[in-house]
PDB file of C-alpha atoms in Angstrom:
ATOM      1  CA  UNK A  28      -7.837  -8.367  22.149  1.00 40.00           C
ATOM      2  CA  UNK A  29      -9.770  -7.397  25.378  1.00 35.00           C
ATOM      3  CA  UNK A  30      -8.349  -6.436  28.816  1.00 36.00           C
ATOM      4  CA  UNK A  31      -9.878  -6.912  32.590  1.00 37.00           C
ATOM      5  CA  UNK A  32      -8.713  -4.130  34.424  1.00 38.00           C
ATOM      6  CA  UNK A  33      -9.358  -3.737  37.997  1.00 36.00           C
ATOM      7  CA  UNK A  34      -8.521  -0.755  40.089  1.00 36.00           C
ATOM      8  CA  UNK A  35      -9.142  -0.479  43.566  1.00 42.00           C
ATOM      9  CA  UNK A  36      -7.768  -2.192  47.268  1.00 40.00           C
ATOM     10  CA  UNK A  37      -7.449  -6.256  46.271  1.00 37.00           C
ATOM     11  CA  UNK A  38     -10.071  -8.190  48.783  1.00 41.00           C
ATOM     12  CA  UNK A  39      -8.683  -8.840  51.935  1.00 39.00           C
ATOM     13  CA  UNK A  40      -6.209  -6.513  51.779  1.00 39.00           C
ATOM     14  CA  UNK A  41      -4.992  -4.409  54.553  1.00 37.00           C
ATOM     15  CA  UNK A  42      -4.865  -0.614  54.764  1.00 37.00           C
ATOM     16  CA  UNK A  43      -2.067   0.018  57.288  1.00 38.00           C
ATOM     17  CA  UNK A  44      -0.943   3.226  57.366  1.00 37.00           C
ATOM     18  CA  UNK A  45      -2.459   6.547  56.240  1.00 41.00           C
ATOM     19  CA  UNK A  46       0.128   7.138  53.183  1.00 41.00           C
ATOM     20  CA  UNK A  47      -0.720   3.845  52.097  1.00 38.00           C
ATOM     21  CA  UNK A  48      -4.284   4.606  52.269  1.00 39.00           C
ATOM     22  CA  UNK A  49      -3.818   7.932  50.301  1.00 41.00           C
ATOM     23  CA  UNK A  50      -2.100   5.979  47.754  1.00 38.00           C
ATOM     24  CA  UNK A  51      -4.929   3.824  46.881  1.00 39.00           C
ATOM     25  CA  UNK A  52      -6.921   7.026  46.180  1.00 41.00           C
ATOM     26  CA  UNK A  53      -4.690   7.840  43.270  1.00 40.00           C
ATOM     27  CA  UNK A  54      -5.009   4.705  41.371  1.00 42.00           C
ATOM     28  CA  UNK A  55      -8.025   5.288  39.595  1.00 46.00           C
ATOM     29  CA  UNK A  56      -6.393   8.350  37.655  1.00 47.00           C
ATOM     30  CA  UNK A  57      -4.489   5.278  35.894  1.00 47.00           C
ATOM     31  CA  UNK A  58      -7.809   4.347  34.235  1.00 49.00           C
ATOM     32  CA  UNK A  59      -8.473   7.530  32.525  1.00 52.00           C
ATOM     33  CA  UNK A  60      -4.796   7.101  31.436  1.00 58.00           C
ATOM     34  CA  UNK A  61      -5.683   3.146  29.968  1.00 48.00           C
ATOM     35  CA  UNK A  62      -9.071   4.758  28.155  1.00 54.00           C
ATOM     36  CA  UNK A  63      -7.172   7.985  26.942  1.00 64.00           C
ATOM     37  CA  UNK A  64      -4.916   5.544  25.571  1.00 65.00           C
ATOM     38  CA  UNK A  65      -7.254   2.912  23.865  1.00 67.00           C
ATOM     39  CA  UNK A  66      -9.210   5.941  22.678  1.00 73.00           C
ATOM     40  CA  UNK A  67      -5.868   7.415  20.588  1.00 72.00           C
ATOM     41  CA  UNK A  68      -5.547   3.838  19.604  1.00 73.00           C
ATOM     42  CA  UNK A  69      -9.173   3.461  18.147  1.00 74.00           C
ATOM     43  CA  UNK A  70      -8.921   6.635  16.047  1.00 75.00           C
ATOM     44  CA  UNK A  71      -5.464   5.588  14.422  1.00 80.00           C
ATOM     45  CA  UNK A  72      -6.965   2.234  13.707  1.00 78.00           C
ATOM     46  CA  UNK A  73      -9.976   4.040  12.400  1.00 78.00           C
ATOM     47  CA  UNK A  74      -8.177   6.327   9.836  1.00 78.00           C
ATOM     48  CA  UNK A  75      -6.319   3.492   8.385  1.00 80.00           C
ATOM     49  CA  UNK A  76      -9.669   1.529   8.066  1.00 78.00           C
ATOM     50  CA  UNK A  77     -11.247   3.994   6.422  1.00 75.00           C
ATOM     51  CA  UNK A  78      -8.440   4.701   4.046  1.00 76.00           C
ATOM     52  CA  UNK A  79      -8.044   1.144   3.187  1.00 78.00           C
ATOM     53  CA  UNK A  80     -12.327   1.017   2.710  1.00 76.00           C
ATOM     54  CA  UNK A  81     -12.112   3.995   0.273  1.00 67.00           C
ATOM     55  CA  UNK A  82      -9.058   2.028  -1.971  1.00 71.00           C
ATOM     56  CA  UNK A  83     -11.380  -0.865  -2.259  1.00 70.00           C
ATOM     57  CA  UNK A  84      -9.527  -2.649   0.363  1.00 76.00           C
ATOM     58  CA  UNK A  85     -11.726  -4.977   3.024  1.00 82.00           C
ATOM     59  CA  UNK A  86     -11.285  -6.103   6.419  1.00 85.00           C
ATOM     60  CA  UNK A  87      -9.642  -9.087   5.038  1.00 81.00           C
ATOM     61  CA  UNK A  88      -6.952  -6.406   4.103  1.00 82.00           C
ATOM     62  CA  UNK A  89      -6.822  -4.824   7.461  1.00 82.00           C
ATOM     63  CA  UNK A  90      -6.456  -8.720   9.120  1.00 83.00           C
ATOM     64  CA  UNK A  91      -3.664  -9.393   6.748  1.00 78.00           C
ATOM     65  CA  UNK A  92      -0.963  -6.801   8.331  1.00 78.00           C
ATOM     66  CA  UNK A  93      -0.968  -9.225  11.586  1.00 75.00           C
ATOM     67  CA  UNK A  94      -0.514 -12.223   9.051  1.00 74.00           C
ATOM     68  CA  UNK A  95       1.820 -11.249   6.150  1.00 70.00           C
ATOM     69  CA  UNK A  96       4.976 -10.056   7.732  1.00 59.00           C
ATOM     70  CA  UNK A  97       6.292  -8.492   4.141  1.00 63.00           C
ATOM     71  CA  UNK A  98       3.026  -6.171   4.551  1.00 68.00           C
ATOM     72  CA  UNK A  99       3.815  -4.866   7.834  1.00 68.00           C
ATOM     73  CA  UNK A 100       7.668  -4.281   7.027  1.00 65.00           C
ATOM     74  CA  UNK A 101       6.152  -2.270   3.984  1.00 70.00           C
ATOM     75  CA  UNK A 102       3.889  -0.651   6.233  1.00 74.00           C
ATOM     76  CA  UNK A 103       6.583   0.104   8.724  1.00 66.00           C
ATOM     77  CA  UNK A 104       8.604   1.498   6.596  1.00 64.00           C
ATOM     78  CA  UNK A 105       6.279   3.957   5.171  1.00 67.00           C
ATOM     79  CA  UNK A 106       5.598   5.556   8.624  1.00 69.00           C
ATOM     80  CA  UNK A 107       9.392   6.059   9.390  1.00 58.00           C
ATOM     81  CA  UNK A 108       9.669   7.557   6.141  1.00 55.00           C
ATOM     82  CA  UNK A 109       7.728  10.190   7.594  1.00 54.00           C
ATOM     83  CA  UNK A 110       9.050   9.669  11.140  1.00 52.00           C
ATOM     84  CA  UNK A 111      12.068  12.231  12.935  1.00 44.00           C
ATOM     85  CA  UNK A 112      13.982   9.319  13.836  1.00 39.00           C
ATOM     86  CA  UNK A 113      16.412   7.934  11.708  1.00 37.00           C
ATOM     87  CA  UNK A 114      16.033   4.743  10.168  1.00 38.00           C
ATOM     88  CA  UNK A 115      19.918   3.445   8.392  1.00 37.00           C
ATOM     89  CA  UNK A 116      20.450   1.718   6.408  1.00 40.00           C
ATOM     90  CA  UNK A 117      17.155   1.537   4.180  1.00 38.00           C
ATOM     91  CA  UNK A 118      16.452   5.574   4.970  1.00 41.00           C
ATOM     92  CA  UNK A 119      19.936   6.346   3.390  1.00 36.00           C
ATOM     93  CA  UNK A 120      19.024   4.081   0.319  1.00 38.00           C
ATOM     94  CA  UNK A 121      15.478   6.083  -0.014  1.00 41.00           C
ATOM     95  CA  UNK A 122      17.154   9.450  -0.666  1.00 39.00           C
ATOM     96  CA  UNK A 123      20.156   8.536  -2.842  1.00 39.00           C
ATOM     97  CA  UNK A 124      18.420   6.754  -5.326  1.00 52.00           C
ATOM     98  CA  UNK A 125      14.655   8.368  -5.161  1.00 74.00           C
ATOM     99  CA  UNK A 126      13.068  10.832  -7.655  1.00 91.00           C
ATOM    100  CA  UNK A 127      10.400  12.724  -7.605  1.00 96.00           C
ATOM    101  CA  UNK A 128       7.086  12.137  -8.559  1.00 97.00           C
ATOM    102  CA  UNK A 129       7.137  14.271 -11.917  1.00 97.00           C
ATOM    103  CA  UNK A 130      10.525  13.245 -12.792  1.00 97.00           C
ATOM    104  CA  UNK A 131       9.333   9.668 -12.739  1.00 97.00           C
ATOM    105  CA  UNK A 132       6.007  10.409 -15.196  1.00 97.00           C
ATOM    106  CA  UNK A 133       8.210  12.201 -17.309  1.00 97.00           C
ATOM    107  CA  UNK A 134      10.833   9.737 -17.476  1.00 97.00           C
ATOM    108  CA  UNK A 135       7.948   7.711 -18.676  1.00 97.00           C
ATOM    109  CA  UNK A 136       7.341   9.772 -21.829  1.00 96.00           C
ATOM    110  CA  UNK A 137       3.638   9.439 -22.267  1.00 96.00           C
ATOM    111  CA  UNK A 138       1.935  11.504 -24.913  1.00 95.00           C
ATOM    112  CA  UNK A 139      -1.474  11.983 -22.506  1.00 96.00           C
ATOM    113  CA  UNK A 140      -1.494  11.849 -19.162  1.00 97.00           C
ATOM    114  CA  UNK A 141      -4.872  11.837 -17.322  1.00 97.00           C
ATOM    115  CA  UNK A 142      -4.874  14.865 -15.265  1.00 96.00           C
ATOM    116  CA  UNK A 143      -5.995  12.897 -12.186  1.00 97.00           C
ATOM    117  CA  UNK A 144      -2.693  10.876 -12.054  1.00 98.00           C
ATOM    118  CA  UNK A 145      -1.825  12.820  -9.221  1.00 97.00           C
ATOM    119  CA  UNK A 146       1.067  11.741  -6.067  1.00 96.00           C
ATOM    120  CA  UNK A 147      -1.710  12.353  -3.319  1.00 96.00           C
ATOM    121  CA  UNK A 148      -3.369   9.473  -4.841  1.00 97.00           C
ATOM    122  CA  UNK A 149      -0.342   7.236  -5.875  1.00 97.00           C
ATOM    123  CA  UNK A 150       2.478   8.155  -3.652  1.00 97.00           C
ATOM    124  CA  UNK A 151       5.815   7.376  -3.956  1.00 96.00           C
ATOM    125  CA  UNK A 152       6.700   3.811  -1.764  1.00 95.00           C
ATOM    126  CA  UNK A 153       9.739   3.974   0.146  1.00 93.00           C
ATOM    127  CA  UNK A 154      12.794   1.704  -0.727  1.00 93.00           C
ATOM    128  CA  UNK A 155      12.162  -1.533   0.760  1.00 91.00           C
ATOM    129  CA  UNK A 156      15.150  -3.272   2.708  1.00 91.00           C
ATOM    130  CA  UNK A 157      14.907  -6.175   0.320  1.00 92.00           C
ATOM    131  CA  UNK A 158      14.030  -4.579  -3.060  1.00 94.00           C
ATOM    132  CA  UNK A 159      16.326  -5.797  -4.524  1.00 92.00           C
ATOM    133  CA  UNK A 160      15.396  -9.578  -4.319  1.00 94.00           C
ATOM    134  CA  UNK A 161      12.265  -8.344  -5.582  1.00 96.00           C
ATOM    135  CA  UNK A 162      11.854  -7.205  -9.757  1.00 96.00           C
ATOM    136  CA  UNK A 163       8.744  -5.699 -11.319  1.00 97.00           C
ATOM    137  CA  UNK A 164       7.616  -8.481 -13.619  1.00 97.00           C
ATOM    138  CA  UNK A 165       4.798  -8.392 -15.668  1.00 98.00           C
ATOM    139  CA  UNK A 166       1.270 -10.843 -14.940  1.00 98.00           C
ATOM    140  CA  UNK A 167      -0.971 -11.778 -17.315  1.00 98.00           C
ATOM    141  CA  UNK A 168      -4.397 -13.821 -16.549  1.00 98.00           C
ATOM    142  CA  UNK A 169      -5.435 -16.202 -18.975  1.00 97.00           C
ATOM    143  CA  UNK A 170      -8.967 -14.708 -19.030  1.00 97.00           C
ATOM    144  CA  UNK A 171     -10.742 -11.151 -19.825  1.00 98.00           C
ATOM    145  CA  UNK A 172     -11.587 -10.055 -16.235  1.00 98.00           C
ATOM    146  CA  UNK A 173     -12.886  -6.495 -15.026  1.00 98.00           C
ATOM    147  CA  UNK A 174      -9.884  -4.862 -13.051  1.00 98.00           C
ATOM    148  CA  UNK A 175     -11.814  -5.096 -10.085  1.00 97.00           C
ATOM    149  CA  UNK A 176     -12.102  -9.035 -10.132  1.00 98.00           C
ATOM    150  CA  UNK A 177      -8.351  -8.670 -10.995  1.00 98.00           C
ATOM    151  CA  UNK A 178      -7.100  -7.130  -8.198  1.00 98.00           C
ATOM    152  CA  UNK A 179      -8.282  -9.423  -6.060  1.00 97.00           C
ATOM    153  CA  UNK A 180      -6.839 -12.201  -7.558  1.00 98.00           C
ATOM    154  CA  UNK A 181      -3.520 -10.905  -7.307  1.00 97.00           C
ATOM    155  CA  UNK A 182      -4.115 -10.367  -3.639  1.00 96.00           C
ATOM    156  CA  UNK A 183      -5.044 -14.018  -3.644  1.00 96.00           C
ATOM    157  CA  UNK A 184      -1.529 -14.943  -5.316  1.00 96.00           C
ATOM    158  CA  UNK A 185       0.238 -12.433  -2.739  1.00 96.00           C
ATOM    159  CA  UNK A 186      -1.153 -14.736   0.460  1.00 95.00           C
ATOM    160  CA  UNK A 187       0.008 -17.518  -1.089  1.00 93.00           C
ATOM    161  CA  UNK A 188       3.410 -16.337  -1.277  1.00 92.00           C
ATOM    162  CA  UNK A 189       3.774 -16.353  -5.286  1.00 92.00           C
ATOM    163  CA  UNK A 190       4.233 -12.827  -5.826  1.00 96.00           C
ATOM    164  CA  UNK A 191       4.480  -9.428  -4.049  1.00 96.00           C
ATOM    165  CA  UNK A 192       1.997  -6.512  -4.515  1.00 97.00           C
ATOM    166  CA  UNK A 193       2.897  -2.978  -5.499  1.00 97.00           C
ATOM    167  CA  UNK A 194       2.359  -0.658  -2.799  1.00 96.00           C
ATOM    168  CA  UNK A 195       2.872   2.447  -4.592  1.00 97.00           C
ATOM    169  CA  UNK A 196       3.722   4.227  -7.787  1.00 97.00           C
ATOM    170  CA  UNK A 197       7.772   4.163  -7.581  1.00 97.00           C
ATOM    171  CA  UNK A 198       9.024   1.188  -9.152  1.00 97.00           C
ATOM    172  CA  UNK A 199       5.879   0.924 -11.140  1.00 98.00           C
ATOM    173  CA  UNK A 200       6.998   4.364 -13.542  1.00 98.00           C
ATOM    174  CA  UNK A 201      10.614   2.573 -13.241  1.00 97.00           C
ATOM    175  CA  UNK A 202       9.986  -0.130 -14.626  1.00 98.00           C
ATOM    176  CA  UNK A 203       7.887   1.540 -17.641  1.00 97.00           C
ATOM    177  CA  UNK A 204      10.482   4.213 -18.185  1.00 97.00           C
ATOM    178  CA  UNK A 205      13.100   1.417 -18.885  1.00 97.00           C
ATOM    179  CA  UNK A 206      10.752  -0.545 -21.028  1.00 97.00           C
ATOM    180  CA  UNK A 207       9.451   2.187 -23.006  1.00 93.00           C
ATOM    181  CA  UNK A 208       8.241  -0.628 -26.085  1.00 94.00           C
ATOM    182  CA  UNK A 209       5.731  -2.285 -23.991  1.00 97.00           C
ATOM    183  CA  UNK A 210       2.863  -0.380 -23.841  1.00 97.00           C
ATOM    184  CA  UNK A 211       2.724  -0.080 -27.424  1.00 96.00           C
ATOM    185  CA  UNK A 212       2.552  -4.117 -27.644  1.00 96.00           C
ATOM    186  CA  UNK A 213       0.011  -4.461 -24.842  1.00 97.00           C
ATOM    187  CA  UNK A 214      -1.856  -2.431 -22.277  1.00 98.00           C
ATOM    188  CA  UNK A 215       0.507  -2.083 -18.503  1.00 98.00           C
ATOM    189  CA  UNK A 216      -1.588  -1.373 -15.483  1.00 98.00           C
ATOM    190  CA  UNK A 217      -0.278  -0.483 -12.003  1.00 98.00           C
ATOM    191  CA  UNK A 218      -2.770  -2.416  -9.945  1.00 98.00           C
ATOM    192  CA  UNK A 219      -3.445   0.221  -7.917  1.00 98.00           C
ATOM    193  CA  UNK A 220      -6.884   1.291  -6.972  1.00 98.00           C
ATOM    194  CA  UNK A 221      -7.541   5.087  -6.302  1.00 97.00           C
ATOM    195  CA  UNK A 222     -10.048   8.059  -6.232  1.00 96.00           C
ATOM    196  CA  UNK A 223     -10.282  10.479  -9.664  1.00 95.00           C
ATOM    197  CA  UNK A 224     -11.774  13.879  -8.832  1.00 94.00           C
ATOM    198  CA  UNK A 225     -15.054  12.764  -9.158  1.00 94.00           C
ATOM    199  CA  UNK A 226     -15.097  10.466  -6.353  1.00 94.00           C
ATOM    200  CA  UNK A 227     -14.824   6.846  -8.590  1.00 96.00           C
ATOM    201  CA  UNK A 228     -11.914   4.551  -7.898  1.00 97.00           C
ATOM    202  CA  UNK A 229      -9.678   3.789 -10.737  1.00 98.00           C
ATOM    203  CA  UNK A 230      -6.796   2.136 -12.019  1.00 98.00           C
ATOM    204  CA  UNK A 231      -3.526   3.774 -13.601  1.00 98.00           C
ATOM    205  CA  UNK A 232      -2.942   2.008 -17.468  1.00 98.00           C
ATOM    206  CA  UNK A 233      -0.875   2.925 -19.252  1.00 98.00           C
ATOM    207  CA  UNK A 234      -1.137   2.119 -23.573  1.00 97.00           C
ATOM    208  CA  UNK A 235      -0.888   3.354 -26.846  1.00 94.00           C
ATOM    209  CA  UNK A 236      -2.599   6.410 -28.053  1.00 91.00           C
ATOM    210  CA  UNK A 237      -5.427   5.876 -29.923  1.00 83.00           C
ATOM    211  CA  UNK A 238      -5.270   7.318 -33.335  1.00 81.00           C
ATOM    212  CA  UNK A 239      -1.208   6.853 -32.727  1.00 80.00           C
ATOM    213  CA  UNK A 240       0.446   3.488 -32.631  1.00 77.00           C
ATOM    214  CA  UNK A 241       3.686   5.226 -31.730  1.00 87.00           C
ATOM    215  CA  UNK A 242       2.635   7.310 -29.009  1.00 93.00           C
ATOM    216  CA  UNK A 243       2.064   6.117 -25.346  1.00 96.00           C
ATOM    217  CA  UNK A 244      -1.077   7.301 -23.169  1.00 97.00           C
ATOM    218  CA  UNK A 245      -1.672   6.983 -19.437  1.00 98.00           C
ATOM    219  CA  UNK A 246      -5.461   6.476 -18.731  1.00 97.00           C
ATOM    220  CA  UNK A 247      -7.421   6.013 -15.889  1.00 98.00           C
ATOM    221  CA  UNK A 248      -9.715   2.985 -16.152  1.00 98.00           C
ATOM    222  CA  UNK A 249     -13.118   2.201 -13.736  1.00 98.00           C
ATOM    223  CA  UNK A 250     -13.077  -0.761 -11.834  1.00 98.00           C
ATOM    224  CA  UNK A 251     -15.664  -2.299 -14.258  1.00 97.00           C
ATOM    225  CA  UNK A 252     -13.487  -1.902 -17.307  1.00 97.00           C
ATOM    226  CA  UNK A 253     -12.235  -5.383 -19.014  1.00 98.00           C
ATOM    227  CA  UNK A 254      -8.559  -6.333 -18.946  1.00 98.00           C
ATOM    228  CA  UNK A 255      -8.122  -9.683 -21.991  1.00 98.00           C
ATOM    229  CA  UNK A 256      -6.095 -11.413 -21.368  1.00 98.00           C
ATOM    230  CA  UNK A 257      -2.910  -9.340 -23.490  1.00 98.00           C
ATOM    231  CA  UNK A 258      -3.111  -6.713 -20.470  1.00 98.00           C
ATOM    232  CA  UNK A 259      -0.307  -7.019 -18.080  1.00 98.00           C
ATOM    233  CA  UNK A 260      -0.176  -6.801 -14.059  1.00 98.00           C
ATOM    234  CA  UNK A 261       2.946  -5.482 -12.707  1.00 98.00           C
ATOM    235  CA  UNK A 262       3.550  -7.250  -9.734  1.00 98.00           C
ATOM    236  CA  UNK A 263       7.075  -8.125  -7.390  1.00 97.00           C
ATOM    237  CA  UNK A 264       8.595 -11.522  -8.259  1.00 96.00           C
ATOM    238  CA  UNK A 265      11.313 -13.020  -6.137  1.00 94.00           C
ATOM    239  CA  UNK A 266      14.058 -12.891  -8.072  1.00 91.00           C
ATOM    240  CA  UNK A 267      15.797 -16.277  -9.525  1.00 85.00           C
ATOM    241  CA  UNK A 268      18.595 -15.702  -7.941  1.00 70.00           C
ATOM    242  CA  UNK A 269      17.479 -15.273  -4.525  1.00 52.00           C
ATOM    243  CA  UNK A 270      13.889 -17.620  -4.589  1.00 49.00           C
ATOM    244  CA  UNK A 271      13.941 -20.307  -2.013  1.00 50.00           C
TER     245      UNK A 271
END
């Protein structure tokens, strides 16, 4: 959105007194103020464009906050996670119940663990104010399709309301720590698209080991790699319960 500014004496106006006069001379300073302002504004807006670029993301993503009112709550919430002020109730929630990072992967009990699984990458998301209407339910597609094709489909099913993308690593390594069996039936992946150490986006799967049926591995897969069919998509679901 663009805005007309104009600074200055309006036309016809009359100057009638000289403190009136030498208060007209201050009111350009306000439009170093607006620009100052607008300039901060551009390089916040810039930073999260460019963060949401190097995930993958698009400017379709970037549109969507103004449109999807469960991505800006999310989004929200993240920065007053990191914010002085207080936020009650869900901030309260957030530390009773969170672990950390490496608790989480080893409550997972994976055999390998590629070394670029790292928090920077996949952070920890808040607790959400309505998590609990929400469960991590697994998606499957009903054709092979490279993870990269397959992330944007979910993001397709998220604008049409069916289901709720993960927005970070959290409930993800909950929900595979309580269903230890299932990635020795099938492949899980976090849909989650982030940069390895050598620059290449990836996705977080996590499987069986490869010469071990019994053991569980969590690999990092390029965008290009194939997901049949069998793989599963952890996504949110509405809960039964609580679905309109």
């Amino acid at each position: 959105m663009f805005f007309q500014a104009s600074f200055g004496p309006v036309q016809g106006a009359l100057v009638r007194s000289e403190p009136t006069a030498r208060k007209e001379k201050f009111m350009p300073r306000k439009k170093s103020e607006f620009l100052s302002a607008w300039g901060k504004a551009f390089e916040i807006f810039k930073c999260l464009v460019d963060a949401v670029l190097t995930a993958g993301g698009s400017d379709e993503d970037i549109a969507r906050i103004q449109t999807n009112k469960a991505l800006l709550a999310q989004l929200v919430a993240t920065v007053m996670k990191y914010s002085k002020v207080a936020v009650e109730p869900v901030a309260a929630v957030a530390v009773a119940t969170k672990k950390s990072f490496t608790e989480l992967l080893a409550a997972c009990r994976q055999y390998c663990v590629n070394n670029d699984f790292i928090e920077p990458s996949w952070p920890l998301e808040p607790v959400a104010a309505d998590e609990r209407e929400w469960e991590v339910v697994e998606h499957h597609f009903d054709k092979t399709v490279k993870l990269k094709y397959g992330l944007a489909m979910l993001k397709d099913l998220a604008m049409k309301g069916e289901i709720r993308l993960l927005v970070g690593s959290r409930r993800a390594m909950e929900w595979i720590a309580d269903h230890p069996d299932a990635q020795l039936d099938h492949p899980v992946i976090i849909p989650l698209a982030a940069q390895n150490s050598d620059g290449s986006l990836v996705v977080p799967i996590f499987a069986r080991h490869w010469d071990d049926g019994q053991q569980r591995d969590l690999h990092l897969c390029y965008l290009d790699h194939d997901a049949s069919p069998v793989y599963a998509w952890l996504v949110l679901r509405k809960r039964p319960s609580v679905a309109r």
